[in-house]
Coordinates of C-alpha atoms in Angstrom, one line a residue:
M1 CA -113.2 -139.0 -57.5
L2 CA -112.7 -137.7 -60.9
L3 CA -109.3 -138.3 -62.4
R4 CA -107.7 -136.0 -65.0
R5 CA -104.8 -136.6 -67.3
W6 CA -101.8 -134.4 -66.5
T7 CA -100.6 -132.2 -69.2
P8 CA -97.5 -130.0 -69.1
P9 CA -98.0 -126.3 -68.9
S10 CA -98.2 -124.5 -72.2
Q11 CA -95.0 -122.6 -71.5
V12 CA -91.9 -124.7 -70.8
P13 CA -89.4 -122.9 -68.7
T14 CA -86.2 -122.0 -70.6
T15 CA -82.6 -121.4 -69.6
S16 CA -80.0 -118.9 -70.7
L17 CA -78.4 -121.6 -72.8
D18 CA -81.5 -122.0 -74.9
H19 CA -81.6 -118.3 -75.6
N20 CA -78.0 -118.3 -77.1
G21 CA -78.7 -120.8 -80.0
I22 CA -75.3 -122.5 -79.8
P23 CA -76.3 -125.9 -81.1
Q24 CA -77.5 -124.4 -84.3
R25 CA -74.2 -122.5 -84.9
Q26 CA -72.3 -125.7 -84.2
R27 CA -74.2 -127.5 -86.8
I28 CA -73.4 -124.8 -89.3
I29 CA -69.7 -124.8 -88.4
I30 CA -69.6 -128.5 -88.6
R31 CA -71.2 -128.4 -92.0
W32 CA -68.6 -125.8 -93.2
C33 CA -65.7 -127.8 -91.8
K34 CA -66.9 -130.9 -93.6
L35 CA -67.2 -128.9 -96.8
I36 CA -63.8 -127.4 -96.5
I37 CA -62.2 -130.7 -95.6
S38 CA -63.9 -132.3 -98.6
A39 CA -62.7 -129.5 -100.8
L40 CA -59.1 -129.8 -99.4
I41 CA -59.1 -133.5 -100.0
A42 CA -60.4 -133.0 -103.5
L43 CA -57.8 -130.2 -104.2
T44 CA -55.0 -132.4 -102.7
F45 CA -56.0 -135.3 -104.9
L46 CA -56.3 -133.0 -107.9
G47 CA -52.8 -131.5 -107.1
F48 CA -51.3 -134.9 -106.6
C49 CA -52.7 -136.0 -110.0
I50 CA -51.4 -132.9 -111.7
F51 CA -48.0 -133.1 -109.9
Y52 CA -47.7 -136.8 -110.7
S53 CA -48.5 -136.2 -114.3
L54 CA -45.9 -133.4 -114.5
Q55 CA -43.3 -135.4 -112.7
K56 CA -44.0 -138.3 -114.9
E57 CA -43.6 -136.2 -118.0
R58 CA -40.4 -134.6 -116.6
F59 CA -38.9 -138.0 -115.8
F60 CA -39.8 -139.1 -119.2
N61 CA -38.3 -136.0 -120.9
D62 CA -35.1 -136.3 -118.7
G63 CA -34.8 -139.9 -119.6
Y64 CA -35.4 -139.2 -123.2
R65 CA -32.9 -136.3 -123.2
Y66 CA -30.3 -138.5 -121.4
K67 CA -30.8 -141.2 -124.0
Q68 CA -30.6 -138.7 -126.8
Q69 CA -27.4 -137.2 -125.2
D70 CA -25.9 -140.6 -124.6
Q71 CA -26.8 -141.6 -128.2
Y72 CA -25.3 -138.3 -129.4
E73 CA -22.1 -138.9 -127.4
R74 CA -21.8 -142.4 -128.7
E75 CA -22.3 -141.1 -132.3
Q76 CA -19.6 -138.4 -131.7
R77 CA -17.2 -140.9 -130.2
L78 CA -17.9 -143.3 -133.0
L79 CA -17.3 -140.6 -135.6
F80 CA -14.1 -139.6 -133.8
N81 CA -12.8 -143.2 -133.3
T82 CA -13.7 -144.1 -136.9
Y83 CA -11.8 -141.1 -138.2
I84 CA -8.7 -141.7 -136.1
Q85 CA -8.7 -145.4 -137.1
D86 CA -9.1 -144.6 -140.8
I87 CA -6.4 -142.0 -140.9
S88 CA -4.1 -144.2 -138.8
D89 CA -4.6 -147.1 -141.3
I90 CA -3.8 -144.7 -144.2
L91 CA -0.6 -143.5 -142.5
L92 CA 0.5 -147.1 -141.6
K93 CA 0.7 -147.8 -145.3
I94 CA 3.0 -144.8 -145.9
T95 CA 6.7 -145.3 -145.5
D96 CA 7.9 -141.7 -146.0
K97 CA 5.8 -139.5 -143.7
N98 CA 7.6 -136.4 -144.9
N99 CA 6.6 -137.0 -148.5
I100 CA 3.0 -138.1 -148.7
D101 CA 1.3 -138.4 -152.0
E102 CA -1.0 -135.5 -152.9
N103 CA -4.0 -137.9 -153.5
V104 CA -3.6 -139.3 -150.0
L105 CA -3.5 -135.8 -148.6
L106 CA -6.6 -134.8 -150.6
H107 CA -8.4 -137.9 -149.2
I108 CA -7.4 -137.0 -145.6
R109 CA -8.5 -133.4 -146.2
T110 CA -11.9 -134.4 -147.5
K111 CA -12.6 -136.7 -144.6
T112 CA -11.4 -134.1 -142.1
L113 CA -13.6 -131.3 -143.6
I114 CA -16.7 -133.6 -143.6
I115 CA -16.3 -134.9 -140.1
F116 CA -15.7 -131.4 -138.7
K117 CA -19.2 -130.4 -139.7
N118 CA -20.6 -132.9 -137.3
L119 CA -18.2 -132.9 -134.4
D120 CA -18.1 -131.0 -131.1
T121 CA -15.3 -128.6 -130.3
K122 CA -13.6 -131.0 -127.8
Y123 CA -13.3 -133.7 -130.6
K124 CA -12.1 -131.0 -133.0
K125 CA -9.4 -130.1 -130.6
D126 CA -8.3 -133.8 -130.2
I127 CA -8.2 -134.2 -134.0
I128 CA -6.0 -131.1 -134.4
L129 CA -3.6 -132.6 -131.8
F130 CA -3.7 -136.0 -133.6
L131 CA -3.0 -134.4 -137.0
Y132 CA -0.1 -132.4 -135.5
E133 CA 1.4 -135.4 -133.8
R134 CA 1.3 -137.3 -137.1
H135 CA 3.1 -134.3 -138.7
L136 CA 0.2 -133.8 -141.1
I137 CA -0.3 -130.1 -140.2
Q138 CA 3.4 -129.2 -140.0
N139 CA 5.6 -127.8 -142.8
N140 CA 2.9 -127.3 -145.4
Q141 CA 1.7 -130.9 -145.5
L142 CA -2.1 -131.1 -145.1
N143 CA -4.2 -128.2 -146.5
L144 CA -7.2 -127.5 -144.2
R145 CA -8.1 -124.1 -145.6
G146 CA -11.6 -123.0 -144.7
I147 CA -12.1 -125.5 -141.9
N148 CA -14.3 -124.4 -139.0
L149 CA -12.5 -124.4 -135.6
N150 CA -14.7 -121.8 -133.9
N151 CA -14.5 -121.9 -130.1
V152 CA -11.8 -124.6 -130.1
E153 CA -9.6 -124.3 -127.0
L154 CA -6.1 -125.6 -127.7
I155 CA -4.0 -126.6 -124.6
C156 CA -0.7 -127.6 -126.1
P157 CA 0.9 -130.7 -124.4
Y158 CA 4.2 -130.1 -126.1
D159 CA 6.1 -127.8 -128.6
F160 CA 3.7 -126.8 -131.4
S161 CA 6.3 -125.3 -133.6
R162 CA 5.8 -125.2 -137.4
L163 CA 2.0 -125.6 -137.0
Y164 CA 0.5 -125.1 -140.5
L165 CA -3.1 -123.9 -140.5
P166 CA -3.5 -121.0 -142.9
E167 CA -7.0 -119.6 -143.8
V168 CA -8.8 -121.4 -141.1
I169 CA -12.0 -120.0 -139.4
W170 CA -11.2 -119.9 -135.7
S171 CA -13.1 -117.2 -133.9
N172 CA -12.9 -117.3 -130.0
A173 CA -9.7 -119.4 -130.3
I174 CA -7.8 -120.0 -127.0
F175 CA -4.2 -121.0 -127.1
I176 CA -2.8 -122.1 -123.7
N177 CA 0.9 -123.1 -123.2
C178 CA 1.5 -123.2 -127.0
R179 CA 4.9 -122.6 -128.4
L180 CA 4.0 -121.5 -131.9
T181 CA 7.5 -121.0 -133.3
F182 CA 7.6 -120.9 -137.1
A183 CA 3.9 -121.6 -137.2
I184 CA 2.0 -120.5 -140.3
L185 CA -1.6 -119.1 -139.8
D186 CA -1.7 -116.7 -142.7
R187 CA -5.2 -115.2 -143.5
A188 CA -6.8 -117.1 -140.6
Y189 CA -9.9 -115.6 -139.0
L190 CA -9.0 -115.3 -135.4
I191 CA -11.2 -112.6 -133.9
N192 CA -11.5 -112.6 -130.1
A193 CA -8.5 -115.0 -129.9
K194 CA -6.6 -115.4 -126.6
F195 CA -3.0 -116.4 -126.4
I196 CA -2.2 -117.4 -122.8
N197 CA 1.3 -118.3 -121.5
S198 CA 2.3 -119.0 -125.1
T199 CA 5.1 -118.0 -127.5
L200 CA 4.7 -116.5 -131.0
Q201 CA 8.2 -116.4 -132.4
Y202 CA 9.2 -116.4 -136.1
T203 CA 5.5 -117.0 -136.7
S204 CA 3.7 -116.0 -139.9
L205 CA 0.3 -114.3 -139.4
I206 CA 0.1 -112.5 -142.7
D207 CA -3.3 -110.9 -143.4
V208 CA -4.8 -112.6 -140.4
N209 CA -7.8 -111.1 -138.6
L210 CA -7.0 -110.7 -134.9
D211 CA -9.5 -108.0 -133.9
N212 CA -10.2 -107.9 -130.2
S213 CA -7.5 -110.5 -129.5
H214 CA -5.7 -110.7 -126.1
F215 CA -2.1 -111.7 -125.4
I216 CA -1.6 -112.7 -121.8
K217 CA 1.8 -113.7 -120.4
T218 CA 2.9 -114.4 -124.0
I219 CA 6.1 -113.8 -125.9
I220 CA 5.7 -112.2 -129.3
M221 CA 9.0 -111.8 -131.2
N222 CA 10.1 -111.6 -134.8
T223 CA 6.6 -112.5 -136.0
N224 CA 5.2 -111.4 -139.3
F225 CA 1.9 -109.6 -139.0
N226 CA 2.1 -108.0 -142.5
G227 CA -1.4 -106.9 -143.5
A228 CA -3.0 -108.2 -140.4
S229 CA -6.0 -106.6 -138.6
L230 CA -5.4 -106.0 -134.9
I231 CA -8.2 -103.6 -134.1
Q232 CA -8.6 -103.2 -130.3
A233 CA -6.1 -106.0 -129.8
D234 CA -4.7 -106.0 -126.2
F235 CA -0.9 -106.6 -125.8
L236 CA -0.7 -105.0 -122.3
Q237 CA -0.3 -108.2 -120.4
A238 CA 2.1 -109.8 -122.9
D239 CA 5.6 -110.6 -121.4
I240 CA 7.8 -109.6 -124.4
V241 CA 6.8 -107.8 -127.6
Q242 CA 9.9 -107.2 -129.8
G243 CA 11.1 -107.1 -133.4
N244 CA 7.7 -107.8 -135.1
N245 CA 6.7 -106.9 -138.6
F246 CA 3.6 -104.7 -138.4
T247 CA 3.9 -103.5 -141.9
N248 CA 0.5 -102.5 -143.4
T249 CA -1.3 -103.7 -140.2
D250 CA -4.4 -102.1 -138.8
L251 CA -3.6 -101.3 -135.1
Y252 CA -6.5 -98.9 -134.6
Q253 CA -7.3 -98.7 -130.8
A254 CA -4.8 -101.6 -130.1
K255 CA -3.2 -101.4 -126.6
F256 CA 0.5 -101.5 -126.0
T257 CA 2.7 -100.4 -123.2
Y258 CA 5.4 -97.9 -124.0
N259 CA 8.2 -100.5 -123.8
Q260 CA 6.2 -102.9 -126.0
W261 CA 5.7 -100.2 -128.6
E262 CA 9.4 -99.4 -128.6
G263 CA 10.5 -103.1 -128.7
K264 CA 12.2 -102.8 -125.3
Y265 CA 12.8 -105.6 -122.9
I266 CA 16.4 -106.2 -121.9
N267 CA 17.6 -104.9 -125.2
I268 CA 15.8 -103.0 -127.9
I269 CA 14.5 -104.8 -131.1
K270 CA 12.3 -102.3 -132.9
H271 CA 9.2 -103.2 -134.8
D272 CA 8.4 -102.3 -138.4
F273 CA 5.3 -100.1 -138.6
S274 CA 5.6 -99.2 -142.3
N275 CA 2.2 -98.2 -143.8
A276 CA 0.4 -99.3 -140.6
R277 CA -2.6 -97.6 -139.2
L278 CA -1.6 -96.7 -135.6
P279 CA -3.7 -96.9 -132.5
N280 CA -4.7 -93.2 -132.7
G281 CA -6.0 -93.7 -136.2
T282 CA -3.1 -92.0 -138.0
F283 CA -0.9 -93.8 -140.5
Q284 CA 2.8 -94.4 -140.2
L285 CA 4.8 -92.2 -142.6
I286 CA 4.8 -93.8 -146.1
N287 CA 7.8 -93.7 -148.3
S288 CA 6.5 -91.9 -151.4
E289 CA 9.8 -92.3 -153.1
K290 CA 9.6 -96.1 -153.1
N291 CA 9.5 -97.6 -156.6
L292 CA 6.7 -100.2 -156.7
I293 CA 8.1 -101.8 -159.9
R294 CA 10.3 -104.8 -159.0
N295 CA 13.7 -105.1 -160.7
G296 CA 13.0 -101.9 -162.7
N297 CA 16.7 -101.3 -162.8
A298 CA 17.6 -104.8 -164.1
E299 CA 19.5 -105.7 -161.0
M300 CA 19.5 -109.3 -159.8
E301 CA 18.3 -110.1 -156.3
V302 CA 21.1 -110.4 -153.9
E303 CA 20.0 -113.8 -152.7
N304 CA 20.2 -115.2 -156.2
I305 CA 23.6 -113.7 -156.6
F306 CA 24.6 -115.6 -153.5
L307 CA 23.4 -118.9 -154.8
F308 CA 25.0 -118.2 -158.2
G309 CA 28.3 -117.3 -156.5
Q310 CA 28.2 -120.4 -154.4
V311 CA 27.4 -122.7 -157.3
K312 CA 30.2 -121.2 -159.4
H313 CA 32.6 -121.6 -156.4
L314 CA 33.3 -117.9 -156.5
I315 CA 32.8 -117.3 -152.8
Q316 CA 34.5 -120.5 -151.7
N317 CA 38.0 -121.1 -150.6
N318 CA 39.3 -117.5 -150.7
Q319 CA 38.3 -117.0 -154.3
L320 CA 36.3 -113.8 -154.6
N321 CA 36.9 -111.0 -152.2
L322 CA 33.6 -109.3 -151.2
R323 CA 34.9 -107.5 -148.1
G324 CA 32.7 -104.6 -147.1
I325 CA 29.7 -105.6 -149.2
N326 CA 26.3 -104.7 -147.7
L327 CA 24.1 -107.7 -147.2
N328 CA 21.8 -106.3 -144.5
N329 CA 18.5 -108.1 -144.1
V330 CA 19.4 -110.8 -146.6
E331 CA 17.7 -114.2 -145.7
L332 CA 19.7 -117.2 -146.9
I333 CA 17.8 -120.4 -147.4
C334 CA 20.4 -122.9 -148.4
P335 CA 19.3 -125.4 -151.0
Y336 CA 22.4 -127.5 -150.5
D337 CA 25.7 -127.8 -148.6
F338 CA 27.2 -124.3 -148.1
S339 CA 30.5 -125.5 -146.8
R340 CA 33.7 -123.4 -147.3
L341 CA 31.6 -120.2 -147.8
Y342 CA 34.1 -117.3 -147.9
L343 CA 32.6 -114.0 -146.8
P344 CA 35.0 -112.2 -144.4
D345 CA 34.4 -108.6 -143.4
V346 CA 30.9 -108.4 -144.8
I347 CA 28.2 -106.1 -143.3
W348 CA 25.2 -108.4 -142.7
S349 CA 23.0 -107.3 -139.9
N350 CA 19.6 -109.1 -139.4
A351 CA 21.0 -112.0 -141.4
I352 CA 18.9 -115.2 -141.4
F353 CA 20.5 -118.6 -142.3
I354 CA 18.0 -121.4 -142.8
N355 CA 19.0 -125.0 -143.4
C356 CA 22.6 -123.9 -144.0
R357 CA 25.6 -126.3 -143.5
L358 CA 28.4 -123.8 -142.9
T359 CA 31.2 -126.3 -142.3
F360 CA 34.7 -124.7 -142.8
A361 CA 33.0 -121.4 -143.6
I362 CA 35.1 -118.2 -143.1
L363 CA 33.1 -115.2 -141.8
D364 CA 35.9 -113.5 -139.9
R365 CA 35.2 -109.9 -138.8
A366 CA 31.7 -110.0 -140.3
Y367 CA 29.1 -107.6 -138.8
L368 CA 26.3 -110.1 -138.0
I369 CA 24.3 -108.4 -135.3
N370 CA 20.8 -109.8 -134.8
A371 CA 21.7 -112.8 -137.0
K372 CA 19.5 -115.9 -136.8
F373 CA 20.8 -119.4 -137.5
I374 CA 17.9 -121.8 -138.0
N375 CA 18.2 -125.5 -138.5
S376 CA 21.8 -125.0 -139.5
T377 CA 25.3 -126.3 -138.8
I378 CA 28.3 -124.3 -137.9
Q379 CA 31.3 -126.7 -137.7
Y380 CA 35.0 -126.0 -138.1
A381 CA 34.0 -122.5 -139.2
S382 CA 36.0 -119.4 -138.6
L383 CA 34.2 -116.3 -137.1
I384 CA 37.2 -114.6 -135.7
D385 CA 36.4 -111.0 -134.4
A386 CA 32.8 -111.3 -135.8
N387 CA 30.1 -109.2 -134.2
L388 CA 27.2 -111.5 -133.3
D389 CA 25.5 -109.4 -130.7
N390 CA 21.8 -110.3 -130.2
S391 CA 22.2 -113.4 -132.4
Y392 CA 20.0 -116.5 -132.1
F393 CA 20.8 -120.1 -132.7
L394 CA 17.7 -122.3 -133.2
K395 CA 17.9 -126.0 -133.7
T396 CA 21.5 -125.4 -134.8
I397 CA 24.7 -127.4 -134.3
I398 CA 27.7 -125.3 -133.2
M399 CA 30.9 -127.4 -132.9
N400 CA 34.7 -126.8 -133.1
T401 CA 34.2 -123.3 -134.4
N402 CA 36.7 -120.5 -133.9
F403 CA 35.0 -117.5 -132.3
N404 CA 38.3 -115.9 -131.1
G405 CA 37.7 -112.2 -130.3
A406 CA 34.0 -112.3 -131.4
S407 CA 31.3 -110.4 -129.6
F408 CA 28.2 -112.3 -128.4
I409 CA 26.6 -109.7 -126.2
Q410 CA 23.0 -111.0 -125.4
A411 CA 23.4 -113.8 -127.9
D412 CA 20.9 -116.7 -127.3
F413 CA 22.1 -120.3 -127.6
L414 CA 19.3 -121.8 -125.5
Q415 CA 17.5 -123.4 -128.4
A416 CA 20.7 -124.7 -130.2
D417 CA 20.8 -128.5 -130.5
I418 CA 24.5 -129.0 -129.8
V419 CA 27.2 -126.5 -128.5
Q420 CA 30.6 -128.3 -128.1
G421 CA 34.3 -127.7 -128.4
N422 CA 34.3 -124.1 -129.6
N423 CA 37.0 -121.5 -129.2
F424 CA 35.6 -118.6 -127.2
T425 CA 39.0 -117.2 -126.4
N426 CA 38.8 -113.4 -125.9
T427 CA 35.1 -113.3 -126.8
D428 CA 32.6 -111.0 -125.1
L429 CA 29.7 -113.2 -123.8
Y430 CA 28.1 -110.6 -121.6
Q431 CA 24.5 -111.5 -121.0
A432 CA 24.7 -114.4 -123.5
K433 CA 22.4 -117.3 -122.7
F434 CA 23.5 -120.9 -122.4
T435 CA 22.1 -124.0 -120.8
N436 CA 24.4 -125.7 -118.3
N437 CA 25.1 -128.5 -120.7
Q438 CA 25.9 -126.1 -123.5
W439 CA 28.3 -124.2 -121.3
E440 CA 30.0 -127.4 -120.2
G441 CA 30.1 -128.7 -123.8
K442 CA 28.0 -131.7 -122.9
Y443 CA 25.8 -133.6 -125.4
I444 CA 26.5 -137.3 -125.5
N445 CA 30.1 -136.8 -124.6
I446 CA 31.9 -133.8 -123.2
I447 CA 34.0 -131.5 -125.5
K448 CA 34.9 -128.4 -123.5
H449 CA 35.1 -124.9 -124.8
D450 CA 38.1 -122.6 -124.4
F451 CA 37.0 -119.4 -122.6
S452 CA 40.5 -117.9 -122.1
N453 CA 40.4 -114.1 -121.5
A454 CA 36.6 -114.1 -122.3
R455 CA 34.1 -111.8 -120.6
L456 CA 31.5 -114.2 -119.2
P457 CA 27.7 -113.7 -119.2
N458 CA 27.8 -112.3 -115.6
G459 CA 30.3 -109.6 -116.6
T460 CA 33.3 -111.2 -115.0
F461 CA 36.3 -112.4 -116.9
Q462 CA 37.7 -115.9 -117.2
L463 CA 40.7 -116.2 -114.9
I464 CA 43.7 -114.7 -116.7
N465 CA 47.2 -116.1 -116.2
S466 CA 48.7 -113.0 -114.6
E467 CA 52.1 -114.6 -114.6
K468 CA 52.3 -114.9 -118.3
N469 CA 55.1 -112.7 -119.8
L470 CA 53.9 -111.3 -123.1
I471 CA 57.5 -110.3 -124.0
K472 CA 59.3 -112.9 -126.0
N473 CA 62.8 -113.6 -124.8
G474 CA 62.6 -111.0 -122.1
N475 CA 65.2 -112.9 -120.1
A476 CA 67.8 -113.4 -122.9
E477 CA 67.5 -117.2 -122.6
M478 CA 66.0 -118.1 -126.0
E479 CA 69.1 -117.1 -128.0
C480 CA 71.4 -117.3 -125.1
F481 CA 74.8 -117.4 -126.8
A482 CA 74.0 -115.6 -130.0
N483 CA 76.0 -112.5 -131.0
N484 CA 72.9 -110.9 -132.5
Q485 CA 69.4 -111.2 -131.2
T486 CA 66.6 -111.8 -133.8
I487 CA 63.5 -111.5 -131.6
W488 CA 64.5 -108.0 -130.5
T489 CA 65.0 -105.5 -133.4
T490 CA 67.5 -102.7 -133.4
I491 CA 66.4 -99.4 -134.8
H492 CA 69.7 -99.0 -136.8
D493 CA 71.8 -101.7 -138.4
N494 CA 75.0 -100.4 -136.7
M495 CA 73.5 -101.2 -133.3
T496 CA 74.0 -104.6 -131.6
L497 CA 72.4 -106.5 -128.8
S498 CA 74.3 -109.5 -127.6
T499 CA 74.2 -111.8 -124.6
N500 CA 76.5 -112.4 -121.7
I501 CA 77.0 -115.6 -119.8
T502 CA 75.9 -115.4 -116.1
N503 CA 77.3 -118.7 -115.0
N504 CA 73.9 -120.3 -114.6
D505 CA 72.8 -117.9 -111.9
T506 CA 69.6 -119.1 -110.2
Y507 CA 67.9 -115.6 -110.5
W508 CA 69.3 -114.4 -113.8
G509 CA 69.5 -117.7 -115.7
N510 CA 72.2 -118.5 -118.1
C511 CA 72.4 -115.2 -120.0
S512 CA 71.6 -111.5 -119.9
F513 CA 71.5 -108.8 -122.6
V514 CA 74.5 -106.6 -123.0
M515 CA 75.1 -103.3 -124.7
S516 CA 78.5 -101.8 -125.2
T517 CA 77.6 -98.9 -127.5
P518 CA 74.6 -96.6 -127.6
T519 CA 71.8 -98.9 -128.8
R520 CA 68.0 -98.9 -129.0
V521 CA 66.0 -102.1 -129.5
Y522 CA 62.3 -102.8 -129.6
Q523 CA 59.7 -105.6 -129.8
N524 CA 56.0 -105.3 -130.8
I525 CA 53.3 -107.0 -128.7
N526 CA 49.8 -107.6 -130.0
L527 CA 47.1 -107.3 -127.2
N528 CA 44.1 -108.2 -129.4
S529 CA 43.5 -111.3 -127.3
Y530 CA 42.8 -109.0 -124.3
K531 CA 40.6 -106.5 -126.2
H532 CA 37.4 -107.1 -124.3
L533 CA 39.2 -106.8 -121.0
I534 CA 40.8 -103.6 -122.1
D535 CA 37.7 -102.0 -123.7
T536 CA 35.7 -102.6 -120.5
N537 CA 38.4 -100.7 -118.6
N538 CA 39.3 -103.8 -116.6
S539 CA 42.9 -104.3 -117.6
I540 CA 46.0 -103.6 -115.5
L541 CA 49.5 -103.6 -117.1
S542 CA 52.6 -104.5 -115.2
F543 CA 55.9 -103.7 -116.8
L544 CA 59.3 -104.5 -115.1
G545 CA 62.9 -104.6 -116.3
Y546 CA 66.3 -104.7 -114.9
A547 CA 69.4 -102.6 -116.0
S548 CA 72.8 -102.2 -114.5
C549 CA 73.7 -98.6 -115.6
N550 CA 72.2 -95.2 -114.9
Q551 CA 72.1 -94.3 -118.6
S552 CA 69.7 -97.1 -119.4
Y553 CA 65.9 -96.6 -120.1
F554 CA 62.8 -98.4 -121.0
E555 CA 59.8 -97.1 -123.0
I556 CA 56.3 -98.3 -123.7
H557 CA 54.4 -97.0 -126.8
I558 CA 50.7 -97.8 -126.5
F559 CA 48.7 -97.8 -129.8
R560 CA 45.0 -97.9 -130.5
D561 CA 43.2 -100.2 -132.8
D562 CA 43.6 -97.6 -135.6
N563 CA 47.4 -97.5 -134.9
I564 CA 47.3 -94.0 -133.4
L565 CA 49.6 -93.6 -130.5
N566 CA 47.4 -93.7 -127.4
A567 CA 49.9 -93.2 -124.6
L568 CA 53.7 -93.1 -124.0
K569 CA 55.4 -94.3 -120.9
I570 CA 59.2 -93.6 -120.3
Y571 CA 61.1 -95.2 -117.5
S572 CA 64.4 -93.5 -117.2
K573 CA 64.8 -93.6 -113.5
P574 CA 65.0 -96.8 -111.5
M575 CA 62.6 -97.8 -108.7
N576 CA 63.9 -98.1 -105.2
Y577 CA 64.9 -101.7 -105.7
T578 CA 68.1 -103.4 -106.7
E579 CA 69.4 -107.0 -107.2
S580 CA 72.9 -108.2 -107.2
Y581 CA 74.4 -109.3 -110.5
R582 CA 78.0 -110.5 -110.8
N583 CA 79.2 -108.2 -108.1
K584 CA 77.2 -105.3 -109.6
S585 CA 73.8 -103.9 -109.0
M586 CA 70.8 -104.4 -111.3
Y587 CA 68.2 -101.6 -110.9
L588 CA 64.5 -102.2 -111.3
Y589 CA 62.6 -100.0 -113.8
G590 CA 58.9 -99.8 -114.6
E591 CA 55.7 -100.0 -112.6
Y592 CA 53.5 -102.6 -111.1
E593 CA 50.1 -101.3 -112.1
Y594 CA 49.0 -99.1 -115.0
N595 CA 45.5 -98.9 -116.3
L596 CA 45.6 -99.5 -120.1
P597 CA 43.5 -97.0 -122.1
I598 CA 40.5 -98.4 -123.9
R599 CA 40.9 -99.4 -127.5
T600 CA 44.6 -100.4 -126.9
R601 CA 45.6 -103.1 -129.3
N602 CA 49.4 -103.0 -129.7
I603 CA 52.3 -102.1 -127.5
T604 CA 55.9 -101.5 -128.6
I605 CA 58.6 -102.1 -125.9
Y606 CA 61.9 -100.2 -126.2
F607 CA 65.0 -100.4 -124.1
G608 CA 68.6 -99.2 -124.6
V609 CA 71.3 -96.8 -123.7
E610 CA 71.6 -93.3 -125.2
T611 CA 75.2 -92.5 -124.2
F612 CA 78.1 -94.0 -122.4
T613 CA 80.0 -91.6 -120.1
I614 CA 82.8 -94.2 -119.7
D615 CA 83.8 -97.2 -121.7
H616 CA 81.9 -100.1 -120.1
Q617 CA 79.0 -102.5 -120.7
C618 CA 75.4 -102.2 -119.7
Y619 CA 73.4 -105.3 -118.8
F620 CA 69.6 -105.9 -119.1
D621 CA 67.6 -108.9 -117.9
N622 CA 64.2 -110.2 -116.7
I623 CA 62.1 -107.8 -118.8
T624 CA 58.4 -108.7 -118.2
L625 CA 55.1 -107.3 -119.4
R626 CA 51.9 -108.9 -117.9
I627 CA 48.2 -108.2 -118.1
N628 CA 45.8 -108.7 -115.3
Q629 CA 42.2 -107.9 -114.4
S630 CA 41.8 -104.8 -112.3
K631 CA 38.4 -105.4 -110.9
I632 CA 35.3 -107.6 -111.1
N633 CA 32.1 -106.0 -112.4

């Protein structure tokens, strides 16, 4: 048998899977996946390397900057601390802080100017506070002209009065809670400045540049902006804008409310806009008649005349009479004691007294509206009937002074140092401002004021003694047994007024007046101590008198302050009331309430008998005249 080796057939049977070629595609996909994964790994590694390098550089830079900043802060702090220590050491060696040697001040100025070139604004602010606290930039002490204070924000921790920083460069300045009374910032560069919740009062800002400045919740009063530039300055949000000197200022496009422009708040204190460029671009009317030559008529300045007169004792102790002289706008800076100054009846509106010791001074009836007393003393002075409306008392002592009859409408005592023991009898204190301690006369001890008949700040009157009889000896008791009365005056010498014994009657007293012939007597009564009550139409007069005969009468002649008869009241018929008198009837004359006309200052009371129909005597007694308040405002 022949054996053959088996061989497969030439064509191997195939399936449908073999015809699709899936294994080949899988291999391709796998290869691409491996390639992509490898690329991703490479990219991730590369990204990590780059990120790590960047982060490492960033961390290094941040650390470097932190070290640099820390080093800078340490250097700033070291400069600041060294400066403070050096200046403190210098000041410790000085005994009189108010009179520092010029060489010392020059040394401090040099150190300050040098260090300010290298300091941040926060340290500059702290140095300004330090210098102020050490009284170096107060009252013309240290000269820091030209110093750079740009962007310094000053939050004042206390009163910043008398700050002295003229000619500084301080753009974008911010003043918060700063009381800049009597500060001097003349010729300072203060563009874009902001004054917030601050006070500019009696401040000097001459020739200062305040373009684009803002005043927010700020008081601006009696400040000198002479020659300043206030282009596009914004006053709209200021609380008070009154009585400022805008002479020769540039107010182009500056913003004011109507009341601010007019100087209105509670009262009106107008500004001075002489020669100023107004917000609309026009100029305030210029006085073309003004002579620009000083003292061209060889007249002395009135301030010098004052000082001369005081030195020569001419206006002391009633020597020289200058009544009626015009001293309006005169500012008196007293170089020495001005005690016993004698200037009654002068006209002196807008007066300013600085450093004046006015002890025992006499300024009775002076016209002193808008007066300012600054760092002065008014003690044992006489200002009877003076007009001090809208006056201010700043750092001033006011003690034991006679203000009887004076007018203090809207006067401001709030900033006075001491207000004690003054005579405010019959004064007009309507809307005047006092602290509680000032009103009570408290300082270390209590010395109360006398407010009798005064109109108080709220418009009411101090309680008046309505039982006080203004007629002297109206009940015949003072000269009880005299044949002739001296307090009552007869209009003719042949007339007599005597007294009659009443046997100590409980109602009529010991004596009554008696007339036995036609007689007319009178008595003058001065009502000046009630003038404010009268002139505010709040006074009620009550006049009553008793007489025993039908022929008797009473008269009241009411005179104004210029002695012109203002009204006449005649009481010739009794009221429906009688009292028993020694088995006779005493009839009541007069009236209980009569509104006195305003300006009444004097009253003359007459009583008497014109004729006698039969020969008998006529008795008079218990004649009273009283003033009371008619209403409460």
